[in-house]
Structures are given as structure tokens and as C-alpha cells.
mmCIF file of C-alpha atoms in Angstrom:
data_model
loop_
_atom_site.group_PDB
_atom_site.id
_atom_site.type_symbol
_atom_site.label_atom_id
_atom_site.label_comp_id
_atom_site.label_asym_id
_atom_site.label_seq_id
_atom_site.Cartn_x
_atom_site.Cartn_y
_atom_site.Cartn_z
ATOM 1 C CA UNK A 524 -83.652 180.542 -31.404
ATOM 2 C CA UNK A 525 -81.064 183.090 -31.243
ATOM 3 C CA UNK A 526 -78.221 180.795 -32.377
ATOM 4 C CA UNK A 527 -80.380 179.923 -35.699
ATOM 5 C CA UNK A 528 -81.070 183.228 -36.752
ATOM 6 C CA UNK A 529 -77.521 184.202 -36.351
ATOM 7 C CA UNK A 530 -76.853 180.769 -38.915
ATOM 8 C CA UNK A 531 -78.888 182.317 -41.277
ATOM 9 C CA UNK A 532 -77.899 185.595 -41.038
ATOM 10 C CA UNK A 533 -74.626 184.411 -42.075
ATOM 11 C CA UNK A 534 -75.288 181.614 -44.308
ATOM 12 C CA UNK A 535 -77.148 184.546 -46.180
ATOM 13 C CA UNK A 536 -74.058 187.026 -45.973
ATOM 14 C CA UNK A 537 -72.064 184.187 -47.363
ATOM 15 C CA UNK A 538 -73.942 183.182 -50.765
ATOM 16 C CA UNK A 539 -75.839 186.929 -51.134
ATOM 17 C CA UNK A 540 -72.915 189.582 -50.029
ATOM 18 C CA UNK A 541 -73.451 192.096 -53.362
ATOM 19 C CA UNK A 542 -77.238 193.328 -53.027
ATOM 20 C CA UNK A 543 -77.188 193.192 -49.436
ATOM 21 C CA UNK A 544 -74.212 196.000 -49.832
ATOM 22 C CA UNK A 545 -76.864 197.979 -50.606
ATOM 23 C CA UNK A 546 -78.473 197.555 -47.797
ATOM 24 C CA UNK A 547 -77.563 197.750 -44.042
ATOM 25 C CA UNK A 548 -78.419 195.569 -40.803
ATOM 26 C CA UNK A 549 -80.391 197.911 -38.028
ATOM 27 C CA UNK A 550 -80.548 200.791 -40.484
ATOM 28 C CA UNK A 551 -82.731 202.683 -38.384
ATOM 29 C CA UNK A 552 -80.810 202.074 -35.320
ATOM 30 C CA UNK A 553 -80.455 206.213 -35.345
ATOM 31 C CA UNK A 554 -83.666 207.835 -37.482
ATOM 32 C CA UNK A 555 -85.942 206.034 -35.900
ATOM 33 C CA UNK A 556 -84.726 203.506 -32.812
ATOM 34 C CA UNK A 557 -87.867 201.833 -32.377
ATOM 35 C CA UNK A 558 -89.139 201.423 -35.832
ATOM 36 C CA UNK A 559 -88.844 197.954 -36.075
ATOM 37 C CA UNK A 560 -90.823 197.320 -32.680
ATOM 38 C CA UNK A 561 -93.285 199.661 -33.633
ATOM 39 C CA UNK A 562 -93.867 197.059 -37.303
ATOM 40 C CA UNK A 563 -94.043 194.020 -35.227
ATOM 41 C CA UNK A 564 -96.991 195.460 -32.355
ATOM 42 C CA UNK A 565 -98.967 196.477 -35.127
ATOM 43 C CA UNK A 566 -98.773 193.167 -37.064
ATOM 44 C CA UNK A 567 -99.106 191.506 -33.998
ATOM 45 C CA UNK A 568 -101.960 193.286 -32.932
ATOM 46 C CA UNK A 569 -103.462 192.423 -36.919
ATOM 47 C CA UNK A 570 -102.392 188.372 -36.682
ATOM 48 C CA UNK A 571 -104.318 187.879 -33.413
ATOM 49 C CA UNK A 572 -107.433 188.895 -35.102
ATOM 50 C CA UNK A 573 -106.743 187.783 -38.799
ATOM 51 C CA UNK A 574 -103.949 184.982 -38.956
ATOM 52 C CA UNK A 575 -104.321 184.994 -42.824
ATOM 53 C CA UNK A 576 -102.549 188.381 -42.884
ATOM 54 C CA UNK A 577 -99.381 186.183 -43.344
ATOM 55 C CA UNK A 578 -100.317 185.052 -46.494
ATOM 56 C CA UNK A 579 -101.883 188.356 -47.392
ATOM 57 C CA UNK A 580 -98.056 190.030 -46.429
ATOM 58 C CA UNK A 581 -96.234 187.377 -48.096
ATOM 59 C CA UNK A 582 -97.970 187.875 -50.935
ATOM 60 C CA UNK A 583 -97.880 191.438 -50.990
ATOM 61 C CA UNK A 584 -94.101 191.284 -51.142
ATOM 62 C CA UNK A 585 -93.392 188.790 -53.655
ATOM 63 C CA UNK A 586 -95.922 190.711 -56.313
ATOM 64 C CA UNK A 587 -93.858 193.707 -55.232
ATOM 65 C CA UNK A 588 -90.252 192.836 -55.360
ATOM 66 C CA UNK A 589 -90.904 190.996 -58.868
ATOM 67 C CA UNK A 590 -91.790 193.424 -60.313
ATOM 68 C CA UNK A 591 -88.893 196.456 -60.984
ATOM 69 C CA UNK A 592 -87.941 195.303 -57.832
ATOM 70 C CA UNK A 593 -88.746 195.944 -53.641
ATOM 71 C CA UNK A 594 -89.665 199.890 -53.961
ATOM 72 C CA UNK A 595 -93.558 199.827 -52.956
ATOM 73 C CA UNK A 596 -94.521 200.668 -56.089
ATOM 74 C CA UNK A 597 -97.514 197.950 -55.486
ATOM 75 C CA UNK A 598 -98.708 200.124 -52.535
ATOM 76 C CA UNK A 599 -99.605 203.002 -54.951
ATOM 77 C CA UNK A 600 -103.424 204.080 -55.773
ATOM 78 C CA UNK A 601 -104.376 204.445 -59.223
ATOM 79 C CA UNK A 602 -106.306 208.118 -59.470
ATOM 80 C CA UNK A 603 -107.260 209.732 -62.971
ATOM 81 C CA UNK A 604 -103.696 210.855 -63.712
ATOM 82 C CA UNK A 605 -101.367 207.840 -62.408
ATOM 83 C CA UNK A 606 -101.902 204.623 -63.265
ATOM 84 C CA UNK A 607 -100.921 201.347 -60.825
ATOM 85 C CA UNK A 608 -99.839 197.791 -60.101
ATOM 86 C CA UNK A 609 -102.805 197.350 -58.175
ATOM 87 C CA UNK A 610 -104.980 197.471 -60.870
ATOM 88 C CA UNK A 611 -103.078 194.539 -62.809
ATOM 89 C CA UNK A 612 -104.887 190.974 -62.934
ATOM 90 C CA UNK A 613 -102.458 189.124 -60.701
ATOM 91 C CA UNK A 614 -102.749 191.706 -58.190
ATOM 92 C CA UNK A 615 -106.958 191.604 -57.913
ATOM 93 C CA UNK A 616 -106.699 190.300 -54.410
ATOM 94 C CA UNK A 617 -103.653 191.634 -52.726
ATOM 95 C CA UNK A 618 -104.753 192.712 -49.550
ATOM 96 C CA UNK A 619 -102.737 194.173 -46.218
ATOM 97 C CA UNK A 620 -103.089 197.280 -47.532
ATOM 98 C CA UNK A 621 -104.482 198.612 -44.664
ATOM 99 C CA UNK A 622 -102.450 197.794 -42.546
ATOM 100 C CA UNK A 623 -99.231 199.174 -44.280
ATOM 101 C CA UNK A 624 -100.885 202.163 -43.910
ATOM 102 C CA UNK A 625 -101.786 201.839 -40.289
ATOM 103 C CA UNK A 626 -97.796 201.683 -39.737
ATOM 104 C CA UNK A 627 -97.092 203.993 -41.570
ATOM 105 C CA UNK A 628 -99.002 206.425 -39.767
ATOM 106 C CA UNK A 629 -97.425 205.341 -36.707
ATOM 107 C CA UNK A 630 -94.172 205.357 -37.824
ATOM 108 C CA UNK A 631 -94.878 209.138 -39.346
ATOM 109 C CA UNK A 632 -96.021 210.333 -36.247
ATOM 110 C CA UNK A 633 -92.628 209.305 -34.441
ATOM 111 C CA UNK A 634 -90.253 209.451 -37.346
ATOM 112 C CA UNK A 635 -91.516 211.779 -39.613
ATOM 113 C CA UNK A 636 -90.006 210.936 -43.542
ATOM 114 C CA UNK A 637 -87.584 208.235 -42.285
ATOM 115 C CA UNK A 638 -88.961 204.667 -42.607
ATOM 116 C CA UNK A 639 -89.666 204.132 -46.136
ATOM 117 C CA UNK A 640 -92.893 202.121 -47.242
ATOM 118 C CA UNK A 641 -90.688 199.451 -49.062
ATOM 119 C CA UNK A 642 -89.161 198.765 -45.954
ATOM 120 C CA UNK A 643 -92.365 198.750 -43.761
ATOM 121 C CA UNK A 644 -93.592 195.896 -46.239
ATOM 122 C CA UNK A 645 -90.467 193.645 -45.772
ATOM 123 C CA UNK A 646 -90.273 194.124 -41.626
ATOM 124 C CA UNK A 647 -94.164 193.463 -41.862
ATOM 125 C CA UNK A 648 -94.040 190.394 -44.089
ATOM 126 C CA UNK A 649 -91.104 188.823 -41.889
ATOM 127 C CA UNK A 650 -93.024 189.562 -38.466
ATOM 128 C CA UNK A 651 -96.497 188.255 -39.658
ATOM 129 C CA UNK A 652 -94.098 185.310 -41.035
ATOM 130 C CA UNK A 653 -92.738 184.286 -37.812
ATOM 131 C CA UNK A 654 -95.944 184.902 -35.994
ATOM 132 C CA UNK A 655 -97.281 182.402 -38.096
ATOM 133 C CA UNK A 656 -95.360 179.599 -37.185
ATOM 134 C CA UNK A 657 -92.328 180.318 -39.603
ATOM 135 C CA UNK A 658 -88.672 181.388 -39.456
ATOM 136 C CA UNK A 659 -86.842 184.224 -37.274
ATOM 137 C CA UNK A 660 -84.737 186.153 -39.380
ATOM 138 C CA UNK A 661 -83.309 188.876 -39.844
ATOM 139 C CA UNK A 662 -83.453 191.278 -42.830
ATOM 140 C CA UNK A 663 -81.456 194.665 -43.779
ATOM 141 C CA UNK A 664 -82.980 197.660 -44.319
ATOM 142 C CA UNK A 665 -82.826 201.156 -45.947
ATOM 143 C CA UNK A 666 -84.503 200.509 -49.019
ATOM 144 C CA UNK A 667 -86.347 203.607 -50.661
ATOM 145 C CA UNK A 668 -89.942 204.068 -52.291
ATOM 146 C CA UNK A 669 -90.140 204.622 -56.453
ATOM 147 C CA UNK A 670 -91.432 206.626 -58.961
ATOM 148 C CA UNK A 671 -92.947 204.259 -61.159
ATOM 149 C CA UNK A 672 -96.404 201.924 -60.545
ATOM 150 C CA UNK A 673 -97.159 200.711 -63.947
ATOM 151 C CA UNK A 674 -99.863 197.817 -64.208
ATOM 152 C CA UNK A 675 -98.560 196.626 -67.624
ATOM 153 C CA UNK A 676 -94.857 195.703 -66.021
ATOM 154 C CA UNK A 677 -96.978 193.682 -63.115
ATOM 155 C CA UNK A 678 -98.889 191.431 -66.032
ATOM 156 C CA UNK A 679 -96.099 190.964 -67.778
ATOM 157 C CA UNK A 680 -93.408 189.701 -65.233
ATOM 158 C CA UNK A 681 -95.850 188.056 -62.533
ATOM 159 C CA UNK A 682 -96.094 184.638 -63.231
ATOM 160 C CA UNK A 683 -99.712 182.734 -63.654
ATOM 161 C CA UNK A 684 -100.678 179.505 -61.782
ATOM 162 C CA UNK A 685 -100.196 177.486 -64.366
ATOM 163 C CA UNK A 686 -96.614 178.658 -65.888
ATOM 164 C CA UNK A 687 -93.929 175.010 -65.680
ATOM 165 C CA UNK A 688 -91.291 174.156 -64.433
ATOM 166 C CA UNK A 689 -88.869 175.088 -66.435
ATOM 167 C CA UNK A 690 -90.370 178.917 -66.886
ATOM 168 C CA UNK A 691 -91.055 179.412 -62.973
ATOM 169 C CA UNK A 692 -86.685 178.402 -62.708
ATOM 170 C CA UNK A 693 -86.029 180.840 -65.540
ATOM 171 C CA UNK A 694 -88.444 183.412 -63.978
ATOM 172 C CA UNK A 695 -85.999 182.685 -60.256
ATOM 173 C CA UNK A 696 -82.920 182.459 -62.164
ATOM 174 C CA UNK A 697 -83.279 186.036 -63.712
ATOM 175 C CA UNK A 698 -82.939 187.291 -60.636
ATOM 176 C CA UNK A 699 -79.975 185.344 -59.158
ATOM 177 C CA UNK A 700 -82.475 182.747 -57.019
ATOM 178 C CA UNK A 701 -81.877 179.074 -57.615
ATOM 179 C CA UNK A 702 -83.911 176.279 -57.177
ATOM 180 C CA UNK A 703 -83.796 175.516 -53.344
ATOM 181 C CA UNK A 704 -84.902 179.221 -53.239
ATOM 182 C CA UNK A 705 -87.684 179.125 -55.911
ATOM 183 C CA UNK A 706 -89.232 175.636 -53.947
ATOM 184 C CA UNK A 707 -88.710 177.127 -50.995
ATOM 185 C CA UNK A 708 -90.786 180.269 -52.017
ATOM 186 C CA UNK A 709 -93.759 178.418 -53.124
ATOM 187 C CA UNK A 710 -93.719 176.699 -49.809
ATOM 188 C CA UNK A 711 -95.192 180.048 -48.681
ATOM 189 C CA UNK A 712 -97.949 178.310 -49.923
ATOM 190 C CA UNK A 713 -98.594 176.298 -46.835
ATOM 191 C CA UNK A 714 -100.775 179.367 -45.303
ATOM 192 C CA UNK A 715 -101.957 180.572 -48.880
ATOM 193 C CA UNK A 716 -105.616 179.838 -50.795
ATOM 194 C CA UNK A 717 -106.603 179.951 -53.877
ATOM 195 C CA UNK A 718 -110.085 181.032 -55.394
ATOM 196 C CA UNK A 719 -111.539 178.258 -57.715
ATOM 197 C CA UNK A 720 -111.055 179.697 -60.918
ATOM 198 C CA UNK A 721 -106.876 179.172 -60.615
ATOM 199 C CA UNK A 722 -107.731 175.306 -60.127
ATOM 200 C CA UNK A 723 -111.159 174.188 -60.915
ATOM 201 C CA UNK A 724 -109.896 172.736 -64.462
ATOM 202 C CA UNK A 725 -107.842 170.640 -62.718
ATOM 203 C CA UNK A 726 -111.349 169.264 -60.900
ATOM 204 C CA UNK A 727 -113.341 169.091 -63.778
ATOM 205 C CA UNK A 728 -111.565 169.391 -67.364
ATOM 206 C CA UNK A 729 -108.163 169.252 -67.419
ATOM 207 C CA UNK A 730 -106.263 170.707 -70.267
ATOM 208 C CA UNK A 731 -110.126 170.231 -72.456
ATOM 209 C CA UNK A 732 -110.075 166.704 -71.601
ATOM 210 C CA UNK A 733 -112.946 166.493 -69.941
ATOM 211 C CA UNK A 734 -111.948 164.583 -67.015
ATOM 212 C CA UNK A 735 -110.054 165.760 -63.852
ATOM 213 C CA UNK A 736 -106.261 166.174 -63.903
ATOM 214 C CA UNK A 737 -104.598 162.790 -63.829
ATOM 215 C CA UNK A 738 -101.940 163.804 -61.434
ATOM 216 C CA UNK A 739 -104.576 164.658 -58.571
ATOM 217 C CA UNK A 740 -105.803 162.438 -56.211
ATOM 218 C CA UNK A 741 -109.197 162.008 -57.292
ATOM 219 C CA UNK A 742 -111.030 162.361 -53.468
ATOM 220 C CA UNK A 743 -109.328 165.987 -53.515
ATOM 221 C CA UNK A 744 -110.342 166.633 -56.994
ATOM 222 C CA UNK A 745 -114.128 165.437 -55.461
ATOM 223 C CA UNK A 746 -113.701 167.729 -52.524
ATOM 224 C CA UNK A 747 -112.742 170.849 -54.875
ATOM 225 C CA UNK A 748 -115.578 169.822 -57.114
ATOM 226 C CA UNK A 749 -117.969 170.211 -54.018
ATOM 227 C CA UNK A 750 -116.135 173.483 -53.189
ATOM 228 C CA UNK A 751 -116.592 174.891 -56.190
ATOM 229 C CA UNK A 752 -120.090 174.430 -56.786
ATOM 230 C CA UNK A 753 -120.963 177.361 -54.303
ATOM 231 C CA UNK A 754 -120.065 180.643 -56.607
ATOM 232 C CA UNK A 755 -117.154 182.816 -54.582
ATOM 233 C CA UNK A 756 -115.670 179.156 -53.352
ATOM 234 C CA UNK A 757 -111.428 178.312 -52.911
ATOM 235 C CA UNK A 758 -109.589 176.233 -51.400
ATOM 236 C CA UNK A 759 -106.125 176.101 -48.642
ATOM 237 C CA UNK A 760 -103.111 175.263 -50.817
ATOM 238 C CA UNK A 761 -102.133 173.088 -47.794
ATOM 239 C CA UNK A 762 -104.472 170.457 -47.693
ATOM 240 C CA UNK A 763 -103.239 168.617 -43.963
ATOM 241 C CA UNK A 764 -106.029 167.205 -42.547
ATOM 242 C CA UNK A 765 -107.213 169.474 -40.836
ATOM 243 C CA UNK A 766 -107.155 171.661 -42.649
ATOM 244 C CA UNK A 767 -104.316 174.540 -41.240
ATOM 245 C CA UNK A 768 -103.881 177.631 -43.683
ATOM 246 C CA UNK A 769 -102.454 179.745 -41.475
ATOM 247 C CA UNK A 770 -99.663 177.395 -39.687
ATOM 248 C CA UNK A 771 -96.736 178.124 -41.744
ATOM 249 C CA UNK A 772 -94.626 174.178 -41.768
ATOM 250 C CA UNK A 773 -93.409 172.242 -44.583
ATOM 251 C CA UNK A 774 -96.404 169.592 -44.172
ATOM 252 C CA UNK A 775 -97.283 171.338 -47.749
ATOM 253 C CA UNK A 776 -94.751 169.947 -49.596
ATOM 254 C CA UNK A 777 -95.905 166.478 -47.929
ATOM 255 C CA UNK A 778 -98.912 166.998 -49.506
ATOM 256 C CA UNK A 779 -97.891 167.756 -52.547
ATOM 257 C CA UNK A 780 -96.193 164.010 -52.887
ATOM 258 C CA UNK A 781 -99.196 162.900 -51.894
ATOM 259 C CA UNK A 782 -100.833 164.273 -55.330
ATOM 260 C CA UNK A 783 -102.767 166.842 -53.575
ATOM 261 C CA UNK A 784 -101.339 170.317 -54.868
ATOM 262 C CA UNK A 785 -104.096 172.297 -55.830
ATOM 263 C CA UNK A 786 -102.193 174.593 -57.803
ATOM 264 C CA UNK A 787 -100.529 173.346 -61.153
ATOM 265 C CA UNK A 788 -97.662 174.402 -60.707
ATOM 266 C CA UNK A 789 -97.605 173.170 -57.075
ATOM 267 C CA UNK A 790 -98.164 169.965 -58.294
ATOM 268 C CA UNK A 791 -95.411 169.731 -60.950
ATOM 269 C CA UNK A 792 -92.689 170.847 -58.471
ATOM 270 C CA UNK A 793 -93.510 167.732 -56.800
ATOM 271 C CA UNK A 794 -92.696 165.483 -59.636
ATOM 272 C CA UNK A 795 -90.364 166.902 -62.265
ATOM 273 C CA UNK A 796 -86.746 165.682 -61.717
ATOM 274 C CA UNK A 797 -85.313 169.340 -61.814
ATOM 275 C CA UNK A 798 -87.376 170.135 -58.346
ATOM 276 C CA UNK A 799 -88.971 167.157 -56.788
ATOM 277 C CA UNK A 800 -85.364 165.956 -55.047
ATOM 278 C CA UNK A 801 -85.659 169.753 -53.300
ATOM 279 C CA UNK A 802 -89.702 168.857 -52.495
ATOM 280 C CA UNK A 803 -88.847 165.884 -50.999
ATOM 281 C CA UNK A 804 -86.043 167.267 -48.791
ATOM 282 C CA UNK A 805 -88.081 169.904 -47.561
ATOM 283 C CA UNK A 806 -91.046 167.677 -46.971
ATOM 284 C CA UNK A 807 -88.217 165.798 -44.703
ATOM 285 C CA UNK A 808 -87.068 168.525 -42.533
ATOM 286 C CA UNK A 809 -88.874 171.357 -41.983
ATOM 287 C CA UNK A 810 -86.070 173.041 -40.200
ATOM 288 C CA UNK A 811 -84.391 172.726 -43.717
ATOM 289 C CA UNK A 812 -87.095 174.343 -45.370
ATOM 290 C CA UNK A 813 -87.602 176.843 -42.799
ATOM 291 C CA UNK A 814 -83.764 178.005 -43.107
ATOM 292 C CA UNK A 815 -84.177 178.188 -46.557
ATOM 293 C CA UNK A 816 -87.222 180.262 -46.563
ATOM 294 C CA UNK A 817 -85.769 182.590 -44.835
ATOM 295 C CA UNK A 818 -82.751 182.470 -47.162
ATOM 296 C CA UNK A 819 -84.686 183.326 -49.429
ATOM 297 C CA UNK A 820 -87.085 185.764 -48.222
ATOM 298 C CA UNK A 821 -83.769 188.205 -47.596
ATOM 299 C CA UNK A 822 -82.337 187.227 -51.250
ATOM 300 C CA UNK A 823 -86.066 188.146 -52.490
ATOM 301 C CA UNK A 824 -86.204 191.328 -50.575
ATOM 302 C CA UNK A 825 -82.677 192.919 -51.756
ATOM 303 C CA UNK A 826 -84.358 192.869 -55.668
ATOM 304 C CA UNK A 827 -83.460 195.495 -57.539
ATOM 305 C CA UNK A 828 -83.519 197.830 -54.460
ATOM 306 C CA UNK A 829 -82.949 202.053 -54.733
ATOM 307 C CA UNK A 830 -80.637 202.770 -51.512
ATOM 308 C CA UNK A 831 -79.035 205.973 -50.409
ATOM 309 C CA UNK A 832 -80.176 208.911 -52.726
ATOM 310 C CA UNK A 833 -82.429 207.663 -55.333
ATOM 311 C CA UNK A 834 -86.266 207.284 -55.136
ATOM 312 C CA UNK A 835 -88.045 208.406 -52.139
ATOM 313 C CA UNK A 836 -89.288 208.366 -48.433
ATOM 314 C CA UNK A 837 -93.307 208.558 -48.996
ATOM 315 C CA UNK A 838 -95.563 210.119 -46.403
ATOM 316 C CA UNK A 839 -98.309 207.905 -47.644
ATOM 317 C CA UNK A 840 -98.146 204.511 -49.050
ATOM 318 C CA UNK A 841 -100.338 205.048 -51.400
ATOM 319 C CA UNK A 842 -99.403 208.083 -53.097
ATOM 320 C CA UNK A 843 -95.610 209.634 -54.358
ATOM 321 C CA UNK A 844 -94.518 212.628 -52.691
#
């Protein structure tokens, strides 16, 4: 295990070296010695009672870093004078807040105003990650909270379900990630669901057809159906039999050649030429796809980062200084 997370930690040197400058390995290793350990009890502690807290995490980051980059600017409350990401339509059911705040607390009352809530969300994603079933890796730390939580920035850079192929690469390829990392990204998907109004077209009438989606195998699209007759209904976006949403593998992107995606977009990356070689490589080697997950994951969480003197070190998560 050791041997493979040193491999990625330098693969990810290698191909990422000018963001991670910004950023340093064991940053803490003085302010606060046991800040890391400290992360991964607590998310420990939350997986053995709520496994689905490493989709909620994952989640949590991606809508974060995407947007004006990985400053915890998600984590912010709205109140009658500041406004918030939270309250943005793609970020209705972000949840994990709770527990951010939970470390945090810990963290203040042993380092008081020296573990930043941007960081707290990447150590917590990675932990809840691995605990999961996925990768060991290592990320860099030392990132720093903003000023800014703006809901219009979140609806206008998060992308929907249904966005193709060639817009989620362009959306990836603004911000340096290629292809193997985008796939790769949206294999997160493997512990993720989905409530029935991202998919239930597809079920029922696809693109005002009247008639399912073409491109889904029809006994899914009768199981979603079913699913989605009982109001508040969704569905794992790994459909192995059994069903396993919170054992993070690459048996989704098996799946997903197999016509069962139940997101759109899932679906196309499994059959348009510029992404379904990567699908199917994954779908071969999960060691492969767990490697570059976490490739990924590190690339994701250097975005756009504020490092040494600009934004801040909040006292809460949900509120600036």
C-alpha cells in the first residue's frame, strides 16, 4: 500500500508540479502535528455509521473547487446580508456539512486559527474516500478560506446532468484536467445517487419522444420507472447487482457498457469515441482507475487555491471572520 501511494505521489509531482508549488506536503507538520489524524477519527467515526458520507464529501469538494476554486466558499451560510453557494440549484443537496463543522471544532480547540476549512474539506473527502473502498493518497495542504460565496458563480460554472461530451471536456480542460482525469472523476459516481428528477426522462420520455431513452437497457429503464413512481424516489449511479453505493470500484464504468448509466451524461462517456476507449480501460483495471482517481482528486484540489497571505483561516465554516 505504501509503495502505491508513493507512485502516485510522484506520478502526480511529475505531470502537476506548478499548482502544487502552491501548496506543501505535511503543511501542518508544525501548527498543528496531529491535524490530519484528528480529520480521519472524525470521518471515521461518521463512515461507520453513514457510509454515504463518501459521496456526500466527494461531492462537497468537486461543487467547491469548481467553482472560483478550493477556498470553502461552499461551506458559507447565507444570512440577510451575505448571500451563498449553498443556496444555488446544483448545490440543493450537498450535505457533510455537519461534519466539517464537527472538525473544525476539534481542530479549533487544539489549533486555534491554523487548519483552514478548505483544507479540512480536502483531508475529509480523501479519508472518507479511502474508507470507502478507494485510493490512498496523499494530498498537500495549506490552502486558505475566501471572501467570496456567490450563488450566481455556482449556477453558472457547475455543470447539469445532462451537459455532452464535448462541454463536460471543455468544462475539465479549462482547468488543465484532461480526459483520463474528467472519466476518472465521474467514476466517483460508483458510491453516488441520483434523485429521479435528473433521470426519469430517460425512463419515460426521452428528449419529448415519448418513449424511454434508446441507449438504456430497457429492464433498468423498467426498474427506474418502478422507482420513480413513489414521490421522493432515486436511484445508485452504480447499478452492480447488488446493488453497492457505497463500495467505491470501477464496476461502474462496467455498467455503464452495459447501457445502464442512469445519468446522461454517464451514459454518453460510455459510447462517444473521445471517452469510451478511457471507460473501457478503467472498467478493465480498477487499479488503473483507482490511480487515476487519485491523480486527479490532487489535480482537482490545487484549483485556483489562495496560499500564504491571501484569504483567510475561518473560526467557523460557515461564516468569514
Amino acid at each position: 500500500m505504501k509503495i502505491a501511494k508513493f507512485s502516485v505521489l510522484l506520478l502526480i509531482l511529475f505531470i502537476f508540479p506548478v499548482a502544487l508549488a502552491q501548496l506543501k506536503f505535511g503543511f501542518y507538520k508544525e501548527s498543528c502535528p496531529d491535524a490530519e489524524t484528528i480529520v480521519q477519527n472524525l470521518v471515521r467515526q461518521r463512515f461507520g455509521s453513514d457510509p454515504t458520507i463518501t459521496a456526500a464529501l466527494t461531492r462537497m469538494h468537486f461543487h467547491d473547487c469548481f467553482v472560483q476554486g478550493c477556498d470553502a466558499s461552499l461551506l458559507i451560510d447565507q444570512t440577510t446580508s451575505q448571500s451563498s453557494e449553498k443556496t444555488a440549484g446544483p448545490n440543493g443537496s450537498v450535505r457533510g456539512f455537519e461534519l466539517i463543522d464537527e472538525i473544525k471544532t476539534a481542530l479549533e480547540a487544539q489549533c486555534p486559527s491554523k487548519v483552514s476549512c478548505s483544507d479540512i474539506v480536502t483531508l475529509a473527502t480523501r479519508d472518507s474516500v479511502f474508507l470507502g473502498g478507494g485510493p490512498n493518497y496523499t494530498v498537500p495542504t495549506g490552502r486558505r478560506d475566501g471572501f467570496v460565496s456567490n450563488p450566481e458563480d455556482a449556477n453558472r460554472i457547475l455543470p447539469p446532468p445532462f451537459i455532452s461530451v464535448e462541454g463536460l471536456l471543455s468544462f475539465f480542460g479549462n482547468k488543465g484536467m484532461n480526459v483520463f482525469d474528467a472519466v476518472a472523476l465521474l467514476g466517483a459516481h460508483t458510491v453516488g445517487v441520483a434523485s429521479c428528477g435528473n433521470f426519469i426522462d430517460r425512463a419515460t420520455n426521452f428528449q419529448g419522444t415519448g418513449l424511454p431513452d434508446p441507449s438504456m437497457d430497457p429492464f433498468l429503464a423498467g426498474r427506474l420507472r418502478d422507482t420513480c413512481a413513489v414521490p421522493g424516489g432515486f436511484a445508485a449511479l452504480d447499478q452492480s447487482m447488488p446493488v453497492r453505493p457505497v463500495s467505491f470500484d470501477n464496476l461502474f464504468f462496467g455498467q455503464i457498457r452495459e447501457r445502464k448509466g442512469i445519468l446522461l451524461i454517464d451514459q454518453l462517456i460510455a459510447t462517444d469515441p473521445a471517452t469510451s476507449g478511457v471507460v473501457f480501460q478503467y472498467a478493465a483495471n480498477n487499479e488503473l482507475f483507482k490511480r487515476q482517481f487519485a491523480i486527479a482528486m490532487v489535480k482537482m484540489g490545487a484549483l485556483d487555491v489562495l496560499t500564504g497571505s491571501a484569504g483567510e483561516i475561518r473560526t467557523n465554516c460557515r461564516a468569514f471572520n
